[in-house]
PDB file of N, CA, C and O in Angstrom:
ATOM      1  N   MET X   1     103.277  70.000  74.328  1.00  0.00           N
ATOM      2  CA  MET X   1     103.041  71.306  75.181  1.00  0.00           C
ATOM      3  C   MET X   1     104.370  71.541  76.388  1.00  0.00           C
ATOM      4  O   MET X   1     104.770  70.048  77.279  1.00  0.00           O
ATOM      5  N   ALA X   2     105.364  72.336  76.529  1.00  0.00           N
ATOM      6  CA  ALA X   2     106.352  72.164  77.826  1.00  0.00           C
ATOM      7  C   ALA X   2     105.610  71.983  79.440  1.00  0.00           C
ATOM      8  O   ALA X   2     104.198  73.391  79.233  1.00  0.00           O
ATOM      9  N   LYS X   3     105.812  71.485  79.859  1.00  0.00           N
ATOM     10  CA  LYS X   3     105.078  71.207  81.254  1.00  0.00           C
ATOM     11  C   LYS X   3     106.140  72.228  82.032  1.00  0.00           C
ATOM     12  O   LYS X   3     107.008  73.171  82.250  1.00  0.00           O
ATOM     13  N   LYS X   4     104.699  73.399  82.617  1.00  0.00           N
ATOM     14  CA  LYS X   4     105.437  74.181  83.601  1.00  0.00           C
ATOM     15  C   LYS X   4     106.129  73.878  84.377  1.00  0.00           C
ATOM     16  O   LYS X   4     106.107  72.484  85.326  1.00  0.00           O
ATOM     17  N   LYS X   5     107.391  74.433  85.032  1.00  0.00           N
ATOM     18  CA  LYS X   5     108.232  74.141  86.484  1.00  0.00           C
ATOM     19  C   LYS X   5     107.752  75.084  87.494  1.00  0.00           C
ATOM     20  O   LYS X   5     106.897  75.926  87.604  1.00  0.00           O
ATOM     21  N   GLN X   6     107.137  73.746  88.224  1.00  0.00           N
ATOM     22  CA  GLN X   6     107.510  74.013  90.037  1.00  0.00           C
ATOM     23  C   GLN X   6     107.974  75.129  90.269  1.00  0.00           C
ATOM     24  O   GLN X   6     108.956  75.168  90.069  1.00  0.00           O
ATOM     25  N   TRP X   7     107.932  76.065  91.465  1.00  0.00           N
ATOM     26  CA  TRP X   7     108.818  76.618  92.251  1.00  0.00           C
ATOM     27  C   TRP X   7     110.451  75.920  92.479  1.00  0.00           C
ATOM     28  O   TRP X   7     111.326  76.493  92.007  1.00  0.00           O
ATOM     29  N   ASN X   8     110.335  74.783  92.907  1.00  0.00           N
ATOM     30  CA  ASN X   8     111.274  74.004  93.439  1.00  0.00           C
ATOM     31  C   ASN X   8     112.227  73.631  92.357  1.00  0.00           C
ATOM     32  O   ASN X   8     113.455  73.271  92.332  1.00  0.00           O
ATOM     33  N   GLU X   9     112.014  73.091  91.080  1.00  0.00           N
ATOM     34  CA  GLU X   9     112.129  73.398  89.862  1.00  0.00           C
ATOM     35  C   GLU X   9     113.116  74.358  89.493  1.00  0.00           C
ATOM     36  O   GLU X   9     114.045  74.438  88.338  1.00  0.00           O
ATOM     37  N   LEU X  10     113.210  75.775  89.653  1.00  0.00           N
ATOM     38  CA  LEU X  10     113.940  76.874  89.168  1.00  0.00           C
ATOM     39  C   LEU X  10     115.123  76.946  89.716  1.00  0.00           C
ATOM     40  O   LEU X  10     115.173  76.462  91.000  1.00  0.00           O
ATOM     41  N   SER X  11     115.935  77.712  89.099  1.00  0.00           N
ATOM     42  CA  SER X  11     117.306  77.884  89.686  1.00  0.00           C
ATOM     43  C   SER X  11     116.855  79.309  90.451  1.00  0.00           C
ATOM     44  O   SER X  11     116.279  79.679  90.422  1.00  0.00           O
ATOM     45  N   THR X  12     118.381  78.845  91.486  1.00  0.00           N
ATOM     46  CA  THR X  12     118.178  80.532  92.621  1.00  0.00           C
ATOM     47  C   THR X  12     118.185  81.455  91.597  1.00  0.00           C
ATOM     48  O   THR X  12     117.089  82.470  92.194  1.00  0.00           O
ATOM     49  N   GLY X  13     119.162  82.009  90.199  1.00  0.00           N
ATOM     50  CA  GLY X  13     118.407  82.894  89.703  1.00  0.00           C
ATOM     51  C   GLY X  13     117.674  83.346  89.708  1.00  0.00           C
ATOM     52  O   GLY X  13     116.827  84.470  89.296  1.00  0.00           O
ATOM     53  N   LYS X  14     116.030  82.381  88.404  1.00  0.00           N
ATOM     54  CA  LYS X  14     115.059  82.344  88.129  1.00  0.00           C
ATOM     55  C   LYS X  14     114.378  82.730  89.716  1.00  0.00           C
ATOM     56  O   LYS X  14     113.583  83.487  89.319  1.00  0.00           O
ATOM     57  N   ARG X  15     114.888  82.321  90.659  1.00  0.00           N
ATOM     58  CA  ARG X  15     113.383  82.165  91.655  1.00  0.00           C
ATOM     59  C   ARG X  15     114.120  83.452  92.012  1.00  0.00           C
ATOM     60  O   ARG X  15     112.913  84.388  92.820  1.00  0.00           O
ATOM     61  N   VAL X  16     115.033  84.165  92.178  1.00  0.00           N
ATOM     62  CA  VAL X  16     115.855  85.653  92.861  1.00  0.00           C
ATOM     63  C   VAL X  16     115.109  86.928  91.608  1.00  0.00           C
ATOM     64  O   VAL X  16     114.483  87.530  92.036  1.00  0.00           O
ATOM     65  N   GLY X  17     114.707  86.230  90.314  1.00  0.00           N
ATOM     66  CA  GLY X  17     113.900  87.362  89.466  1.00  0.00           C
ATOM     67  C   GLY X  17     112.980  87.262  89.717  1.00  0.00           C
ATOM     68  O   GLY X  17     111.854  88.406  89.234  1.00  0.00           O
ATOM     69  N   VAL X  18     111.759  86.492  89.636  1.00  0.00           N
ATOM     70  CA  VAL X  18     110.250  86.194  89.851  1.00  0.00           C
ATOM     71  C   VAL X  18     110.453  87.057  91.110  1.00  0.00           C
ATOM     72  O   VAL X  18     109.357  87.876  91.226  1.00  0.00           O
ATOM     73  N   VAL X  19     111.068  86.966  92.463  1.00  0.00           N
ATOM     74  CA  VAL X  19     110.746  87.504  93.701  1.00  0.00           C
ATOM     75  C   VAL X  19     111.188  89.438  93.019  1.00  0.00           C
ATOM     76  O   VAL X  19     110.434  90.422  93.671  1.00  0.00           O
ATOM     77  N   ALA X  20     112.082  89.764  92.585  1.00  0.00           N
ATOM     78  CA  ALA X  20     112.076  90.913  91.875  1.00  0.00           C
ATOM     79  C   ALA X  20     110.979  91.498  91.257  1.00  0.00           C
ATOM     80  O   ALA X  20     110.198  92.460  91.909  1.00  0.00           O
ATOM     81  N   LEU X  21     110.824  91.108  90.667  1.00  0.00           N
ATOM     82  CA  LEU X  21     109.565  91.026  89.202  1.00  0.00           C
ATOM     83  C   LEU X  21     108.204  91.566  90.317  1.00  0.00           C
ATOM     84  O   LEU X  21     107.761  92.019  90.099  1.00  0.00           O
ATOM     85  N   THR X  22     108.267  90.625  91.273  1.00  0.00           N
ATOM     86  CA  THR X  22     107.240  90.859  91.748  1.00  0.00           C
ATOM     87  C   THR X  22     106.946  91.859  92.844  1.00  0.00           C
ATOM     88  O   THR X  22     106.026  92.251  93.169  1.00  0.00           O
ATOM     89  N   ALA X  23     108.103  92.139  93.525  1.00  0.00           N
ATOM     90  CA  ALA X  23     108.091  93.161  94.354  1.00  0.00           C
ATOM     91  C   ALA X  23     108.252  94.633  93.396  1.00  0.00           C
ATOM     92  O   ALA X  23     107.378  95.361  93.705  1.00  0.00           O
ATOM     93  N   THR X  24     108.525  94.636  92.533  1.00  0.00           N
ATOM     94  CA  THR X  24     109.006  95.767  91.316  1.00  0.00           C
ATOM     95  C   THR X  24     106.746  96.062  91.099  1.00  0.00           C
ATOM     96  O   THR X  24     106.527  97.192  91.271  1.00  0.00           O
ATOM     97  N   GLN X  25     106.477  94.620  90.910  1.00  0.00           N
ATOM     98  CA  GLN X  25     105.055  95.315  90.404  1.00  0.00           C
ATOM     99  C   GLN X  25     104.272  95.038  91.486  1.00  0.00           C
ATOM    100  O   GLN X  25     103.233  96.457  91.437  1.00  0.00           O
ATOM    101  N   ILE X  26     104.277  94.698  92.614  1.00  0.00           N
ATOM    102  CA  ILE X  26     103.208  95.415  94.024  1.00  0.00           C
ATOM    103  C   ILE X  26     103.998  96.698  94.674  1.00  0.00           C
ATOM    104  O   ILE X  26     102.955  97.505  94.928  1.00  0.00           O
ATOM    105  N   GLY X  27     104.956  97.144  94.711  1.00  0.00           N
ATOM    106  CA  GLY X  27     105.955  98.397  94.972  1.00  0.00           C
ATOM    107  C   GLY X  27     104.676  99.482  93.960  1.00  0.00           C
ATOM    108  O   GLY X  27     104.841 100.429  94.464  1.00  0.00           O
ATOM    109  N   LEU X  28     104.986  98.997  92.399  1.00  0.00           N
ATOM    110  CA  LEU X  28     104.316 100.507  92.059  1.00  0.00           C
ATOM    111  C   LEU X  28     103.219 100.595  91.881  1.00  0.00           C
ATOM    112  O   LEU X  28     102.015 101.535  91.809  1.00  0.00           O
ATOM    113  N   ALA X  29     102.101  99.406  92.067  1.00  0.00           N
ATOM    114  CA  ALA X  29     100.542  99.308  92.699  1.00  0.00           C
ATOM    115  C   ALA X  29     100.461 100.065  93.461  1.00  0.00           C
ATOM    116  O   ALA X  29     100.120 100.872  93.886  1.00  0.00           O
ATOM    117  N   VAL X  30     101.481  99.928  95.077  1.00  0.00           N
ATOM    118  CA  VAL X  30     100.584 100.628  95.951  1.00  0.00           C
ATOM    119  C   VAL X  30     101.385 101.899  95.753  1.00  0.00           C
ATOM    120  O   VAL X  30     100.662 102.585  96.548  1.00  0.00           O
ATOM    121  N   ALA X  31     102.184 102.144  95.043  1.00  0.00           N
ATOM    122  CA  ALA X  31     102.547 103.661  94.836  1.00  0.00           C
ATOM    123  C   ALA X  31     101.923 104.504  94.188  1.00  0.00           C
ATOM    124  O   ALA X  31     101.219 105.536  94.418  1.00  0.00           O
ATOM    125  N   ALA X  32     101.137 103.362  93.425  1.00  0.00           N
ATOM    126  CA  ALA X  32      99.975 103.912  92.130  1.00  0.00           C
ATOM    127  C   ALA X  32      98.973 104.029  93.607  1.00  0.00           C
ATOM    128  O   ALA X  32      98.284 105.620  93.086  1.00  0.00           O
ATOM    129  N   TYR X  33      98.404 103.415  94.160  1.00  0.00           N
ATOM    130  CA  TYR X  33      97.133 103.700  94.594  1.00  0.00           C
ATOM    131  C   TYR X  33      97.277 104.426  95.718  1.00  0.00           C
ATOM    132  O   TYR X  33      96.383 105.262  95.956  1.00  0.00           O
ATOM    133  N   ALA X  34      98.072 104.941  96.453  1.00  0.00           N
ATOM    134  CA  ALA X  34      98.461 106.073  97.693  1.00  0.00           C
ATOM    135  C   ALA X  34      98.854 107.163  96.762  1.00  0.00           C
ATOM    136  O   ALA X  34      97.764 107.922  97.110  1.00  0.00           O
ATOM    137  N   ASP X  35      99.216 107.510  95.655  1.00  0.00           N
ATOM    138  CA  ASP X  35      98.699 108.645  95.395  1.00  0.00           C
ATOM    139  C   ASP X  35      97.332 109.159  94.674  1.00  0.00           C
ATOM    140  O   ASP X  35      97.169 110.363  94.514  1.00  0.00           O
ATOM    141  N   ILE X  36      96.618 108.119  93.980  1.00  0.00           N
ATOM    142  CA  ILE X  36      95.673 108.210  93.368  1.00  0.00           C
ATOM    143  C   ILE X  36      94.698 108.380  94.775  1.00  0.00           C
ATOM    144  O   ILE X  36      93.719 109.731  94.735  1.00  0.00           O
ATOM    145  N   ALA X  37      95.052 107.918  95.804  1.00  0.00           N
ATOM    146  CA  ALA X  37      94.629 108.390  97.001  1.00  0.00           C
ATOM    147  C   ALA X  37      94.754 109.609  97.191  1.00  0.00           C
ATOM    148  O   ALA X  37      93.305 110.551  98.070  1.00  0.00           O
ATOM    149  N   LYS X  38      95.459 109.976  97.847  1.00  0.00           N
ATOM    150  CA  LYS X  38      95.761 111.198  98.122  1.00  0.00           C
ATOM    151  C   LYS X  38      95.344 112.638  97.078  1.00  0.00           C
ATOM    152  O   LYS X  38      95.336 113.873  97.951  1.00  0.00           O
ATOM    153  N   ARG X  39      95.605 112.717  95.994  1.00  0.00           N
ATOM    154  CA  ARG X  39      95.034 113.406  94.360  1.00  0.00           C
ATOM    155  C   ARG X  39      93.709 113.836  94.905  1.00  0.00           C
ATOM    156  O   ARG X  39      93.098 113.065  95.492  1.00  0.00           O
ATOM    157  N   ASP X  40      93.213 115.351  94.536  1.00  0.00           N
ATOM    158  CA  ASP X  40      91.942 115.292  94.461  1.00  0.00           C
ATOM    159  C   ASP X  40      91.838 114.871  92.828  1.00  0.00           C
ATOM    160  O   ASP X  40      92.157 114.787  91.764  1.00  0.00           O
ATOM    161  N   GLU X  41      90.544 114.201  92.713  1.00  0.00           N
ATOM    162  CA  GLU X  41      89.809 114.250  91.395  1.00  0.00           C
ATOM    163  C   GLU X  41      90.324 114.972  90.541  1.00  0.00           C
ATOM    164  O   GLU X  41      90.705 114.700  88.999  1.00  0.00           O
ATOM    165  N   SER X  42      90.123 116.281  90.859  1.00  0.00           N
ATOM    166  CA  SER X  42      90.394 116.919  89.462  1.00  0.00           C
ATOM    167  C   SER X  42      91.367 117.581  89.068  1.00  0.00           C
ATOM    168  O   SER X  42      92.219 117.742  88.279  1.00  0.00           O
ATOM    169  N   GLU X  43      92.872 116.624  90.021  1.00  0.00           N
ATOM    170  CA  GLU X  43      94.080 116.386  89.272  1.00  0.00           C
ATOM    171  C   GLU X  43      94.017 115.235  88.316  1.00  0.00           C
ATOM    172  O   GLU X  43      95.600 115.186  87.913  1.00  0.00           O
ATOM    173  N   LEU X  44      93.391 114.646  88.536  1.00  0.00           N
ATOM    174  CA  LEU X  44      94.082 113.575  87.514  1.00  0.00           C
ATOM    175  C   LEU X  44      92.957 113.425  85.917  1.00  0.00           C
ATOM    176  O   LEU X  44      91.953 113.961  86.177  1.00  0.00           O
ATOM    177  N   SER X  45      92.920 112.756  85.500  1.00  0.00           N
ATOM    178  CA  SER X  45      93.012 112.532  83.755  1.00  0.00           C
ATOM    179  C   SER X  45      92.127 111.709  83.732  1.00  0.00           C
ATOM    180  O   SER X  45      91.171 111.835  82.302  1.00  0.00           O
ATOM    181  N   ALA X  46      91.379 110.958  84.140  1.00  0.00           N
ATOM    182  CA  ALA X  46      90.383 110.528  84.513  1.00  0.00           C
ATOM    183  C   ALA X  46      89.790 110.360  86.285  1.00  0.00           C
ATOM    184  O   ALA X  46      90.506 110.662  86.628  1.00  0.00           O
ATOM    185  N   SER X  47      88.750 109.631  86.428  1.00  0.00           N
ATOM    186  CA  SER X  47      87.935 109.250  87.557  1.00  0.00           C
ATOM    187  C   SER X  47      88.970 108.256  88.596  1.00  0.00           C
ATOM    188  O   SER X  47      89.980 107.887  87.739  1.00  0.00           O
ATOM    189  N   LYS X  48      88.843 108.879  89.706  1.00  0.00           N
ATOM    190  CA  LYS X  48      90.016 107.774  90.525  1.00  0.00           C
ATOM    191  C   LYS X  48      89.179 106.201  90.492  1.00  0.00           C
ATOM    192  O   LYS X  48      90.158 105.837  90.636  1.00  0.00           O
ATOM    193  N   ARG X  49      88.115 105.811  90.087  1.00  0.00           N
ATOM    194  CA  ARG X  49      87.640 104.782  90.445  1.00  0.00           C
ATOM    195  C   ARG X  49      88.361 104.084  88.887  1.00  0.00           C
ATOM    196  O   ARG X  49      88.976 102.478  88.726  1.00  0.00           O
ATOM    197  N   ALA X  50      88.318 104.678  87.918  1.00  0.00           N
ATOM    198  CA  ALA X  50      89.241 104.449  86.171  1.00  0.00           C
ATOM    199  C   ALA X  50      90.895 103.972  86.817  1.00  0.00           C
ATOM    200  O   ALA X  50      91.115 102.962  86.071  1.00  0.00           O
ATOM    201  N   TRP X  51      91.457 104.766  87.666  1.00  0.00           N
ATOM    202  CA  TRP X  51      92.572 105.289  88.009  1.00  0.00           C
ATOM    203  C   TRP X  51      92.778 103.427  88.846  1.00  0.00           C
ATOM    204  O   TRP X  51      94.039 103.019  88.035  1.00  0.00           O
ATOM    205  N   ARG X  52      92.153 103.321  89.811  1.00  0.00           N
ATOM    206  CA  ARG X  52      92.493 102.183  90.413  1.00  0.00           C
ATOM    207  C   ARG X  52      92.393 101.244  89.562  1.00  0.00           C
ATOM    208  O   ARG X  52      93.057  99.531  89.721  1.00  0.00           O
ATOM    209  N   LEU X  53      91.227 100.806  88.456  1.00  0.00           N
ATOM    210  CA  LEU X  53      91.551  99.714  88.075  1.00  0.00           C
ATOM    211  C   LEU X  53      92.240  99.587  86.682  1.00  0.00           C
ATOM    212  O   LEU X  53      93.132  98.325  86.566  1.00  0.00           O
ATOM    213  N   ILE X  54      92.723 100.547  86.351  1.00  0.00           N
ATOM    214  CA  ILE X  54      94.197 100.346  85.367  1.00  0.00           C
ATOM    215  C   ILE X  54      95.075 100.317  86.421  1.00  0.00           C
ATOM    216  O   ILE X  54      95.831  99.165  85.483  1.00  0.00           O
ATOM    217  N   ALA X  55      95.056 100.502  87.472  1.00  0.00           N
ATOM    218  CA  ALA X  55      96.068 100.101  88.298  1.00  0.00           C
ATOM    219  C   ALA X  55      96.516  99.048  88.211  1.00  0.00           C
ATOM    220  O   ALA X  55      97.616  98.562  88.433  1.00  0.00           O
ATOM    221  N   MET X  56      95.225  98.064  88.443  1.00  0.00           N
ATOM    222  CA  MET X  56      95.841  96.960  88.793  1.00  0.00           C
ATOM    223  C   MET X  56      96.116  95.861  87.390  1.00  0.00           C
ATOM    224  O   MET X  56      96.781  94.458  87.774  1.00  0.00           O
ATOM    225  N   ILE X  57      96.237  96.585  86.197  1.00  0.00           N
ATOM    226  CA  ILE X  57      97.104  96.295  85.325  1.00  0.00           C
ATOM    227  C   ILE X  57      98.578  95.689  85.361  1.00  0.00           C
ATOM    228  O   ILE X  57      99.327  96.444  85.063  1.00  0.00           O
ATOM    229  N   ASP X  58      99.254  94.267  85.471  1.00  0.00           N
ATOM    230  CA  ASP X  58     100.216  94.286  86.074  1.00  0.00           C
ATOM    231  C   ASP X  58     101.100  95.200  86.223  1.00  0.00           C
ATOM    232  O   ASP X  58     101.280  96.374  86.072  1.00  0.00           O
ATOM    233  N   PHE X  59     102.096  95.059  85.309  1.00  0.00           N
ATOM    234  CA  PHE X  59     103.459  97.253  85.466  1.00  0.00           C
ATOM    235  C   PHE X  59     102.590  97.722  84.466  1.00  0.00           C
ATOM    236  O   PHE X  59     102.514  98.872  84.355  1.00  0.00           O
ATOM    237  N   VAL X  60     102.100  97.447  83.448  1.00  0.00           N
ATOM    238  CA  VAL X  60     101.424  98.755  83.078  1.00  0.00           C
ATOM    239  C   VAL X  60     100.782  99.809  82.729  1.00  0.00           C
ATOM    240  O   VAL X  60     100.171 100.630  82.754  1.00  0.00           O
ATOM    241  N   GLY X  61      99.473  99.251  84.116  1.00  0.00           N
ATOM    242  CA  GLY X  61      98.686  99.901  84.711  1.00  0.00           C
ATOM    243  C   GLY X  61      99.515 101.008  85.787  1.00  0.00           C
ATOM    244  O   GLY X  61      98.840 102.007  85.302  1.00  0.00           O
ATOM    245  N   PRO X  62     100.134 100.792  86.561  1.00  0.00           N
ATOM    246  CA  PRO X  62     100.747 101.977  87.427  1.00  0.00           C
ATOM    247  C   PRO X  62     101.886 102.883  86.466  1.00  0.00           C
ATOM    248  O   PRO X  62     101.348 103.883  86.513  1.00  0.00           O
ATOM    249  N   LEU X  63     102.654 101.873  85.943  1.00  0.00           N
ATOM    250  CA  LEU X  63     103.355 103.191  84.775  1.00  0.00           C
ATOM    251  C   LEU X  63     102.469 104.133  83.908  1.00  0.00           C
ATOM    252  O   LEU X  63     102.926 105.035  83.272  1.00  0.00           O
ATOM    253  N   THR X  64     101.198 103.621  83.259  1.00  0.00           N
ATOM    254  CA  THR X  64     100.713 104.761  82.727  1.00  0.00           C
ATOM    255  C   THR X  64     100.133 105.363  83.700  1.00  0.00           C
ATOM    256  O   THR X  64      99.899 106.404  82.911  1.00  0.00           O
ATOM    257  N   TYR X  65      99.369 105.198  84.669  1.00  0.00           N
ATOM    258  CA  TYR X  65      99.046 106.349  85.463  1.00  0.00           C
ATOM    259  C   TYR X  65      99.968 107.491  86.011  1.00  0.00           C
ATOM    260  O   TYR X  65      99.825 108.583  85.726  1.00  0.00           O
ATOM    261  N   PHE X  66     101.563 106.490  85.913  1.00  0.00           N
ATOM    262  CA  PHE X  66     102.417 107.825  86.910  1.00  0.00           C
ATOM    263  C   PHE X  66     103.173 108.523  85.335  1.00  0.00           C
ATOM    264  O   PHE X  66     103.060 110.064  85.046  1.00  0.00           O
ATOM    265  N   VAL X  67     102.547 108.097  83.936  1.00  0.00           N
ATOM    266  CA  VAL X  67     102.964 108.453  83.077  1.00  0.00           C
ATOM    267  C   VAL X  67     101.909 110.047  82.030  1.00  0.00           C
ATOM    268  O   VAL X  67     101.948 110.958  82.263  1.00  0.00           O
ATOM    269  N   ALA X  68     101.140 109.605  81.951  1.00  0.00           N
ATOM    270  CA  ALA X  68      99.694 110.302  82.079  1.00  0.00           C
ATOM    271  C   ALA X  68      98.090 110.550  82.484  1.00  0.00           C
ATOM    272  O   ALA X  68      97.764 110.929  82.365  1.00  0.00           O
ATOM    273  N   GLY X  69      98.339 110.114  83.779  1.00  0.00           N
ATOM    274  CA  GLY X  69      97.286 110.163  84.709  1.00  0.00           C
ATOM    275  C   GLY X  69      97.249 111.026  85.665  1.00  0.00           C
ATOM    276  O   GLY X  69      95.947 111.380  85.800  1.00  0.00           O
ATOM    277  N   ARG X  70      98.087 111.841  85.550  1.00  0.00           N
ATOM    278  CA  ARG X  70      98.489 112.984  87.045  1.00  0.00           C
ATOM    279  C   ARG X  70      98.265 114.248  86.039  1.00  0.00           C
ATOM    280  O   ARG X  70      99.476 114.564  84.764  1.00  0.00           O
ATOM    281  N   ARG X  71      97.395 115.249  86.433  1.00  0.00           N
ATOM    282  CA  ARG X  71      97.566 116.408  85.729  1.00  0.00           C
ATOM    283  C   ARG X  71      98.791 117.349  86.276  1.00  0.00           C
ATOM    284  O   ARG X  71      98.607 117.459  87.627  1.00  0.00           O
ATOM    285  N   LEU X  72      99.825 117.891  86.151  1.00  0.00           N
ATOM    286  CA  LEU X  72     100.758 118.525  86.997  1.00  0.00           C
ATOM    287  C   LEU X  72     100.861 120.138  86.830  1.00  0.00           C
ATOM    288  O   LEU X  72     100.374 120.172  85.756  1.00  0.00           O
TER     289      LEU X  72
END
């Protein structure tokens, strides 16, 4: 099995990629949580609690919320 690389073993490009993906994931989660907080539960397709839990799932959760979670 391949050994996991440490942060200092990654190339600069890979480090930039990891930081960019992490920032994107955190940004999506924060945006989803903020939107969930400001909406009335009747504007959502499921409960606020359910959407908060779903929004914790990597990139998929917040994206699912923005696509299917809000009633427009």
